[in-house]
mmCIF file of C-alpha atoms in Angstrom:
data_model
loop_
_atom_site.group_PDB
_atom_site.id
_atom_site.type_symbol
_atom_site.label_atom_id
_atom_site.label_comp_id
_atom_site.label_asym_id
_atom_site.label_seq_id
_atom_site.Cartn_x
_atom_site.Cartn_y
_atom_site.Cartn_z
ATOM 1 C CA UNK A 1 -20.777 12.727 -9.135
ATOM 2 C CA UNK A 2 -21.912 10.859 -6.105
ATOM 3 C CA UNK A 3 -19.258 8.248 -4.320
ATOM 4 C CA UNK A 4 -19.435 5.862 -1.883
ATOM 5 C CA UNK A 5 -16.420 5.135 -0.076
ATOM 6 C CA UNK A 6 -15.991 2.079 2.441
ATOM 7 C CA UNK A 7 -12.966 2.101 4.969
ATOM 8 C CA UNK A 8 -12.408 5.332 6.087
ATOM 9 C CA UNK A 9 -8.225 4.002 6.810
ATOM 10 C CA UNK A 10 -5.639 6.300 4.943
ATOM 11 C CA UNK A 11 -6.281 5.673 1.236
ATOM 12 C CA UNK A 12 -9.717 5.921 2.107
ATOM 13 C CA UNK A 13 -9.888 9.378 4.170
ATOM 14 C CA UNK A 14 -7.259 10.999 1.269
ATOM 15 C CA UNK A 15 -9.844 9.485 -1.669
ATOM 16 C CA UNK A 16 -12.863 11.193 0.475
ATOM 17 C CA UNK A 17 -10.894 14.041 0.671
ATOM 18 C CA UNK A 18 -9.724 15.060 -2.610
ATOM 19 C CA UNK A 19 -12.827 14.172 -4.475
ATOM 20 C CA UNK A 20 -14.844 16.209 -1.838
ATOM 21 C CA UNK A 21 -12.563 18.884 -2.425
ATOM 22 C CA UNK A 22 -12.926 18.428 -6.465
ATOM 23 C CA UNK A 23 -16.986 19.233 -5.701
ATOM 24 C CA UNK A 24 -17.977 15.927 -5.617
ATOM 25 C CA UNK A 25 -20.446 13.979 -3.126
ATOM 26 C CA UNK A 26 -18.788 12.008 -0.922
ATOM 27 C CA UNK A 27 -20.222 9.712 1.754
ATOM 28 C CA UNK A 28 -17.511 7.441 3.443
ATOM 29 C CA UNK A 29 -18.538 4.098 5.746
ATOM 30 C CA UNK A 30 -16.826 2.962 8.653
ATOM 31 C CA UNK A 31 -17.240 0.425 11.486
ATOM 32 C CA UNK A 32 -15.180 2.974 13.718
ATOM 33 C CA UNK A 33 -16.268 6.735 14.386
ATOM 34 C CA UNK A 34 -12.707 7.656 15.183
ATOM 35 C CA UNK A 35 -11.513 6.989 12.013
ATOM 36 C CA UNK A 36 -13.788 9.720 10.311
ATOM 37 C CA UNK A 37 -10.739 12.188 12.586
ATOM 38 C CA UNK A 38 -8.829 10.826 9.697
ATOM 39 C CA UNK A 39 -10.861 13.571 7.112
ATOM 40 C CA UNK A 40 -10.168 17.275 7.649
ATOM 41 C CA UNK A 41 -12.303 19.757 8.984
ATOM 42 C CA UNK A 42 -12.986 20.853 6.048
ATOM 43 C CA UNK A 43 -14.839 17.858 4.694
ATOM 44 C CA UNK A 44 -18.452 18.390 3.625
ATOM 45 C CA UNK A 45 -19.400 15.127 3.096
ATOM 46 C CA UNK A 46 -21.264 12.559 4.963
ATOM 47 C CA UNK A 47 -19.759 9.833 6.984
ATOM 48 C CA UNK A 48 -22.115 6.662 8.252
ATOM 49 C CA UNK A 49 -20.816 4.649 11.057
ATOM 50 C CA UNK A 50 -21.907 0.672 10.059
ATOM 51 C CA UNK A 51 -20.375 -2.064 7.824
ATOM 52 C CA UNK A 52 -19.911 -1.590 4.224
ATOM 53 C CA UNK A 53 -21.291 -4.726 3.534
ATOM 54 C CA UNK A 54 -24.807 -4.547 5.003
ATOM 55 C CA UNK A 55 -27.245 -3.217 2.464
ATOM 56 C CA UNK A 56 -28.892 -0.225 5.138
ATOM 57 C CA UNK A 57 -25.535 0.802 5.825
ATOM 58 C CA UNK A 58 -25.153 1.454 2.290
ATOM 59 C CA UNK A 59 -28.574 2.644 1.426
ATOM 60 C CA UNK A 60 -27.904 5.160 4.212
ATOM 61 C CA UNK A 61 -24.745 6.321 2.775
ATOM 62 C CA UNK A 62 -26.836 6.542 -0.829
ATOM 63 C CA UNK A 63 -25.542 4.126 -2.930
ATOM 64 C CA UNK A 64 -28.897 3.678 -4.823
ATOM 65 C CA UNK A 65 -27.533 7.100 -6.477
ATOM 66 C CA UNK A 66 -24.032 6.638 -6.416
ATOM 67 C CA UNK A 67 -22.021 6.569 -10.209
ATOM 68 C CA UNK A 68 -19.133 5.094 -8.050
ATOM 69 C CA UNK A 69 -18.136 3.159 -4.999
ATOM 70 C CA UNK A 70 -14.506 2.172 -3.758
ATOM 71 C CA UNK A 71 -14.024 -0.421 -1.182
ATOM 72 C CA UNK A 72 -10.732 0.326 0.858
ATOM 73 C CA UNK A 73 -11.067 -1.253 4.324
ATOM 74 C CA UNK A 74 -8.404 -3.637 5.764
ATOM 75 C CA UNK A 75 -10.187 -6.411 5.023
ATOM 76 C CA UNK A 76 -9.458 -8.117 1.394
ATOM 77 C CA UNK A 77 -12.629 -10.577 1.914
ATOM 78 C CA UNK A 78 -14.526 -7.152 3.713
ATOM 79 C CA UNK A 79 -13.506 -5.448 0.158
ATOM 80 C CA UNK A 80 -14.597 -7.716 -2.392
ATOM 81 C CA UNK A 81 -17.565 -8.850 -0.374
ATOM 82 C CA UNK A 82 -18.813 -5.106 -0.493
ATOM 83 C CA UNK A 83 -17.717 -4.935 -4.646
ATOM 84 C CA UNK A 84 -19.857 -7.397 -5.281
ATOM 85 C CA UNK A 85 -23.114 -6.024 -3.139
ATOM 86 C CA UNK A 86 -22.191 -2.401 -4.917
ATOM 87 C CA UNK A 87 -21.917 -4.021 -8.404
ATOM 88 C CA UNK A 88 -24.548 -6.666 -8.772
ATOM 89 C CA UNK A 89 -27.670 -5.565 -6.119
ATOM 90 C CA UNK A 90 -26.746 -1.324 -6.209
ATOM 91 C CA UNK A 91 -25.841 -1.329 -10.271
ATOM 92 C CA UNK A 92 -23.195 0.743 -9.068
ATOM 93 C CA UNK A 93 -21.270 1.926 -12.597
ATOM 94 C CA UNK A 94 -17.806 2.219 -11.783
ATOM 95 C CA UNK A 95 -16.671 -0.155 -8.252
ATOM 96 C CA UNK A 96 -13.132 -0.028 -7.275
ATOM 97 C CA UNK A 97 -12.159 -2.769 -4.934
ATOM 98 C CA UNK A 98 -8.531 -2.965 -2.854
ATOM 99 C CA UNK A 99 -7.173 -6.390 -2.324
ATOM 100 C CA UNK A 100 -3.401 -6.497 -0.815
ATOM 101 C CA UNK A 101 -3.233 -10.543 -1.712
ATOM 102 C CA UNK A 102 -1.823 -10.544 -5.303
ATOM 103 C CA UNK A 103 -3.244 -13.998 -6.078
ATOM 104 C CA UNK A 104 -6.676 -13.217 -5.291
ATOM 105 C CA UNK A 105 -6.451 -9.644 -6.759
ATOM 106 C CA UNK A 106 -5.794 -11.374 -10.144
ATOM 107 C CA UNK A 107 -8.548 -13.563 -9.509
ATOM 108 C CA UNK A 108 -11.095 -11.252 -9.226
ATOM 109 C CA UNK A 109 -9.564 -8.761 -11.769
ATOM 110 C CA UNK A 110 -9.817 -11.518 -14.258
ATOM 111 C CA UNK A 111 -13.576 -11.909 -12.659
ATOM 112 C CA UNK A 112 -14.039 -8.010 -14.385
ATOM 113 C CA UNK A 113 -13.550 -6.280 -10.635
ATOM 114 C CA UNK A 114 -11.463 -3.033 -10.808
ATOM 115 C CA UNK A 115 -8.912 -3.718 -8.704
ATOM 116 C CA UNK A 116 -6.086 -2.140 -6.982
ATOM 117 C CA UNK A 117 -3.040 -4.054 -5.280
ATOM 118 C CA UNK A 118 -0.927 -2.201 -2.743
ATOM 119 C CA UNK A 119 1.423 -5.741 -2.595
ATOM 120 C CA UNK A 120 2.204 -5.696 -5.906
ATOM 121 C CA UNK A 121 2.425 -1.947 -6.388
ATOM 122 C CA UNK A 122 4.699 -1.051 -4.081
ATOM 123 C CA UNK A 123 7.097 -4.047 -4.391
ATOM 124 C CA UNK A 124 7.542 -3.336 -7.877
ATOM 125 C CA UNK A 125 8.538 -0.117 -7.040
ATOM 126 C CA UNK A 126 10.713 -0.951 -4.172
ATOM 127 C CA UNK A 127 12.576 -3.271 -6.772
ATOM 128 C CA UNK A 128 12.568 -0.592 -9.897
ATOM 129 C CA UNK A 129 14.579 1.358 -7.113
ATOM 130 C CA UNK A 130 16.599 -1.609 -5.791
ATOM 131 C CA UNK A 131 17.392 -2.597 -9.380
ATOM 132 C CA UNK A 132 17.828 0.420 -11.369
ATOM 133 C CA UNK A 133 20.173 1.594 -8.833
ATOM 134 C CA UNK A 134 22.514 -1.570 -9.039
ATOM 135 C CA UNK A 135 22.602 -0.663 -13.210
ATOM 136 C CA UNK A 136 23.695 2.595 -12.767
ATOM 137 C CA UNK A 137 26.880 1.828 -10.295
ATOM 138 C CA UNK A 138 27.229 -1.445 -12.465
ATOM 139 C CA UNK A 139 26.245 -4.126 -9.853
ATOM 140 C CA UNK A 140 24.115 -6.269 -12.634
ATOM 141 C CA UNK A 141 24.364 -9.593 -11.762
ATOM 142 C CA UNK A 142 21.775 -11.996 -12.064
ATOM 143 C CA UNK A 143 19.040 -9.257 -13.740
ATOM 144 C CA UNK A 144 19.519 -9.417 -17.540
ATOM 145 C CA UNK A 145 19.553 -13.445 -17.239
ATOM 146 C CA UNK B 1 24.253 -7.928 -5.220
ATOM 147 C CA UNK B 2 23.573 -8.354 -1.936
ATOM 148 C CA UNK B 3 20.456 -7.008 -0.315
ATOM 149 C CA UNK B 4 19.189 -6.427 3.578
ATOM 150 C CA UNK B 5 15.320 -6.072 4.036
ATOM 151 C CA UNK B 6 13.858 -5.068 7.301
ATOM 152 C CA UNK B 7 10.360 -6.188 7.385
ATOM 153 C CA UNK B 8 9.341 -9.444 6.626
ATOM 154 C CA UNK B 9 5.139 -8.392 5.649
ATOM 155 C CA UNK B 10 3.769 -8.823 2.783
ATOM 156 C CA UNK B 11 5.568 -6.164 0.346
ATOM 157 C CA UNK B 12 9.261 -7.489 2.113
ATOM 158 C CA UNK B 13 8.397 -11.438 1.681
ATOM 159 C CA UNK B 14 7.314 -10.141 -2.401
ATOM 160 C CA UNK B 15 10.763 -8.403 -2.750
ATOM 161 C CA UNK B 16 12.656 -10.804 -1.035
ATOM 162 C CA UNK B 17 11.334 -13.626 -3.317
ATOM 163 C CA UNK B 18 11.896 -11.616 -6.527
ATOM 164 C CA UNK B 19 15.399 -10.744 -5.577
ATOM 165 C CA UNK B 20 16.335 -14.035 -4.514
ATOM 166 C CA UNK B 21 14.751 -15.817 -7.587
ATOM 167 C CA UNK B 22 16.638 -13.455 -9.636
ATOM 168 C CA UNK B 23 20.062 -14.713 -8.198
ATOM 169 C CA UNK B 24 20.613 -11.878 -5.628
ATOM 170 C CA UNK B 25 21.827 -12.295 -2.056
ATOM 171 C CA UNK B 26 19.162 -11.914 0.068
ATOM 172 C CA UNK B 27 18.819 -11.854 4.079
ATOM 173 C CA UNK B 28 15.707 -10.183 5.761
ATOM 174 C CA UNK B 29 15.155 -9.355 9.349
ATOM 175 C CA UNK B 30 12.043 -9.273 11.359
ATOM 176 C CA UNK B 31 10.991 -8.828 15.096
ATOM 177 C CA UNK B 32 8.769 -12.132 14.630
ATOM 178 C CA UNK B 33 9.956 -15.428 13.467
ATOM 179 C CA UNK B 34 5.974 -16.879 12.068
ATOM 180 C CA UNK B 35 6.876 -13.540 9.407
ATOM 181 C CA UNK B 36 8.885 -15.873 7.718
ATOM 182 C CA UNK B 37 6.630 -17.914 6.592
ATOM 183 C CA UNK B 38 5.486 -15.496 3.793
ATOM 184 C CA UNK B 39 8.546 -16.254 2.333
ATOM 185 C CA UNK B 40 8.330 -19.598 -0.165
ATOM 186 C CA UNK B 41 9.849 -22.681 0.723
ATOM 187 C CA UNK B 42 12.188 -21.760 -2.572
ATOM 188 C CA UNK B 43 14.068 -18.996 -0.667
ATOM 189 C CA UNK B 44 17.787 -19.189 -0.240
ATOM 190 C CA UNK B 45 18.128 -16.202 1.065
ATOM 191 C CA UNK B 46 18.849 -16.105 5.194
ATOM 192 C CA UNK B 47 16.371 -15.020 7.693
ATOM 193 C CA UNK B 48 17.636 -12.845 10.930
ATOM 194 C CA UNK B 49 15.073 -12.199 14.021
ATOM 195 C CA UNK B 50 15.509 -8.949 15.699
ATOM 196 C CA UNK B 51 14.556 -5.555 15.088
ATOM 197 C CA UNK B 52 16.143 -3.599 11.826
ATOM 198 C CA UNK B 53 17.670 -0.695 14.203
ATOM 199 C CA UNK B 54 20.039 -2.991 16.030
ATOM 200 C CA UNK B 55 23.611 -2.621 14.720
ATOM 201 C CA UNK B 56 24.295 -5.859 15.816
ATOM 202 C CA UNK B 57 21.189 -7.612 13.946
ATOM 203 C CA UNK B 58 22.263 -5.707 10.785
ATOM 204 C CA UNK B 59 25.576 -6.648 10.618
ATOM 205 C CA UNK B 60 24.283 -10.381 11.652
ATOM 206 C CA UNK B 61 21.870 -9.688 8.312
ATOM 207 C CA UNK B 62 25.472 -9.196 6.157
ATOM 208 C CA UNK B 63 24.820 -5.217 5.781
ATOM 209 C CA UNK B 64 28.517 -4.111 6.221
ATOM 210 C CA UNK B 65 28.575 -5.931 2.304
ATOM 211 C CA UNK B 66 25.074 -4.981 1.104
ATOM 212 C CA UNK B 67 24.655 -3.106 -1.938
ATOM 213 C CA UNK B 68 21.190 -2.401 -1.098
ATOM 214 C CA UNK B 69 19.010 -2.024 1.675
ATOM 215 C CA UNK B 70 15.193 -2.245 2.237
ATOM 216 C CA UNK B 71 12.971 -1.206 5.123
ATOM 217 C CA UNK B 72 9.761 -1.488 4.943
ATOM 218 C CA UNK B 73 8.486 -2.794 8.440
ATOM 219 C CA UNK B 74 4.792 -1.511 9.031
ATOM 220 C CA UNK B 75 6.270 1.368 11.472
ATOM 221 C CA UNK B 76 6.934 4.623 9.659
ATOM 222 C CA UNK B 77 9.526 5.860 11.783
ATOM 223 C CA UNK B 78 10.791 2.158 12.321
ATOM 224 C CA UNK B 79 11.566 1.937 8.601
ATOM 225 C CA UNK B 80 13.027 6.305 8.133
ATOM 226 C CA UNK B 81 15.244 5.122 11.716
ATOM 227 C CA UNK B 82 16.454 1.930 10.303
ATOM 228 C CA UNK B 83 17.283 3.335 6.678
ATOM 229 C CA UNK B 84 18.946 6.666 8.422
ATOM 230 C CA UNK B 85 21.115 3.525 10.236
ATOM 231 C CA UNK B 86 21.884 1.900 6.957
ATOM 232 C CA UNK B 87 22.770 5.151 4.727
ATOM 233 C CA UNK B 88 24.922 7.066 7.493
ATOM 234 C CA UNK B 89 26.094 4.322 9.983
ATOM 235 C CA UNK B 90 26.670 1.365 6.949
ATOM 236 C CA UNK B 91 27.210 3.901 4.087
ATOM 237 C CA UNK B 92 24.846 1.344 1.797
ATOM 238 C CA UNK B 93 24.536 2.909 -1.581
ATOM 239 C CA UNK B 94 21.301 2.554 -2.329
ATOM 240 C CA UNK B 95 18.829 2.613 0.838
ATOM 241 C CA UNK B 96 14.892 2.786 0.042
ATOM 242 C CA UNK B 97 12.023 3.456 3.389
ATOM 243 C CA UNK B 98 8.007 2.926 2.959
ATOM 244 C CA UNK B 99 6.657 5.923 4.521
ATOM 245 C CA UNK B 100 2.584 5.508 4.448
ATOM 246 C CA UNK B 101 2.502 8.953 5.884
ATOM 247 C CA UNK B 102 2.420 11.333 2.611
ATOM 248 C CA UNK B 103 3.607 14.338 4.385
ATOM 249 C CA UNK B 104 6.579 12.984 6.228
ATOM 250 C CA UNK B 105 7.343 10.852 2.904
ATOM 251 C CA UNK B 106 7.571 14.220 1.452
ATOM 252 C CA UNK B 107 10.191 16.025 4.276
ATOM 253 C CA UNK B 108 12.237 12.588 4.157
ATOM 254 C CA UNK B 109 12.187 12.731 0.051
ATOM 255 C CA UNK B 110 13.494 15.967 0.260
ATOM 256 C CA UNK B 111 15.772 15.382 2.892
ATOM 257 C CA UNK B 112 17.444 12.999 0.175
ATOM 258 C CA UNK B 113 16.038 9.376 0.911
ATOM 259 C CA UNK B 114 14.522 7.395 -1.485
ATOM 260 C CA UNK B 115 11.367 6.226 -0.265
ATOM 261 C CA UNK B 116 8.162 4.895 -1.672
ATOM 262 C CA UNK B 117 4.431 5.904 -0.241
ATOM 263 C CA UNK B 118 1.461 3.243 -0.217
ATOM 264 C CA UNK B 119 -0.872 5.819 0.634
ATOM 265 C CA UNK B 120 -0.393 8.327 -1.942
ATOM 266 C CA UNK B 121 0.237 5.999 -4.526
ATOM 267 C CA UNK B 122 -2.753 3.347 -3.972
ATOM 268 C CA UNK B 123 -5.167 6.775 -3.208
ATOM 269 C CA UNK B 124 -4.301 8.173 -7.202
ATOM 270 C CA UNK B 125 -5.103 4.709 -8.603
ATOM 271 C CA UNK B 126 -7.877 4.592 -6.797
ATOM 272 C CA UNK B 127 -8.818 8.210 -7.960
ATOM 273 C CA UNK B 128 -7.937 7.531 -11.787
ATOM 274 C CA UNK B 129 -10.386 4.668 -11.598
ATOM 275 C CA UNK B 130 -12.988 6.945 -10.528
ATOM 276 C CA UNK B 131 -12.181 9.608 -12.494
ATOM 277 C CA UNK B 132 -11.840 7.652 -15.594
ATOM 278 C CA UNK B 133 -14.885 6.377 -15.745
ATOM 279 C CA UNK B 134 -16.890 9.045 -14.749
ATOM 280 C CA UNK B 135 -15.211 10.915 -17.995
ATOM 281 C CA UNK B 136 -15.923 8.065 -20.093
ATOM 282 C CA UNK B 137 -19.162 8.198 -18.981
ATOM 283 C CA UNK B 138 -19.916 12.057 -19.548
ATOM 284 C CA UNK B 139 -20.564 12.508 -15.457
ATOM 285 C CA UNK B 140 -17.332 15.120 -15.244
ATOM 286 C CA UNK B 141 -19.075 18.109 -13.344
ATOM 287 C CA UNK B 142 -16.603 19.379 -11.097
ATOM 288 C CA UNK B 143 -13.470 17.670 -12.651
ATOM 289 C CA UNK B 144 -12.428 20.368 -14.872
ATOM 290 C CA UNK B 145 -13.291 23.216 -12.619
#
């Protein structure tokens, strides 16, 4: 399958990697050449230097044949901005879209955006830690109430 | 139980919040007093400025009592230094680091800590989005292989 990939950050270089390596056809977007040093030498993809929200940019990385894109620069607004281009001018299929604000990630999930939220991921799994370890040695206060 | 969090960004304000609403004693430290203001005008919790590998600014943040400890500053080796301080200097039970590195998140899981991994995680969301659709929608070549 053919993927577009905007943000070329760490999620975004290990996405481009790992589907490249599963035989797919990548093409990654980034205002910044020296992030594509992020992806390994052995990355046979293409990478287009340009914002993911102008339509060339994305035209040039071939998102009029992509079946999916995923938006992963720093930017929440950057992210959904470039969604909503992939979804509703490109058709894009399948449009994954990172947003670290929780409130607005529920927002636009409720919109029908696939979202992911690295906020609310990782706090809940900072707390399963936090809290599971305080039931096992006992410490429970203030959790079942 | 009483919990330390170094890093007052987005994931510690989140954490902070949910502990302290659930009835926990809370006190986070960051370098940067505006980092505070993430945290609701609800919080009870206390607030210590200073850096999370100063013995002096932990103990100020109540660890010598804490059941728990957090770091999760936006500095990988920030957050494995200042939970090595906690587990071996403080002897805090329960001590969990956000390393966005995946391969030193890996040596330091080994090496015993408990620690959680942004990048990793967010990346196989991101990937089971993809992936799932493109199965749903028959476009699989080079997914099985």
């Amino acid at each position: 399958m053919k993927v577009v990939i905007v943000g070329c950050g760490r999620v975004g270089a290990r996405v481009a990697m790992l589907l490249d390596h599963a035989g797919h056809d990548v093409s990654v977007v980034d205002t910044e050449s020296r992030a594509f040093r992020r992806l390994a030498a052995s990355f046979s993809g293409n990478t287009v230097i340009g914002t993911g929200i102008d339509e060339d940019i994305l035209r040039a990385a071939g998102i009029e044949n992509a079946d999916a894109f995923v938006a992963v620069t720093n930017g929440d607004n950057r992210n959904i901005m470039a969604a909503q281009v992939a979804r509703h001018i490109f058709n894009v299929e399948t449009v994954v879209c990172r947003i670290y604000d929780p409130v607005r990630e529920d927002a636009y999930r409720r919109l029908g955006l696939v979202t992911v939220c690295p906020t609310a991921t990782i706090a809940a799994q900072v707390l399963e830690h936090v809290l599971s370890a305080a039931s096992g040695s006992g410490v429970t206060e203030g959790l079942e109430g």
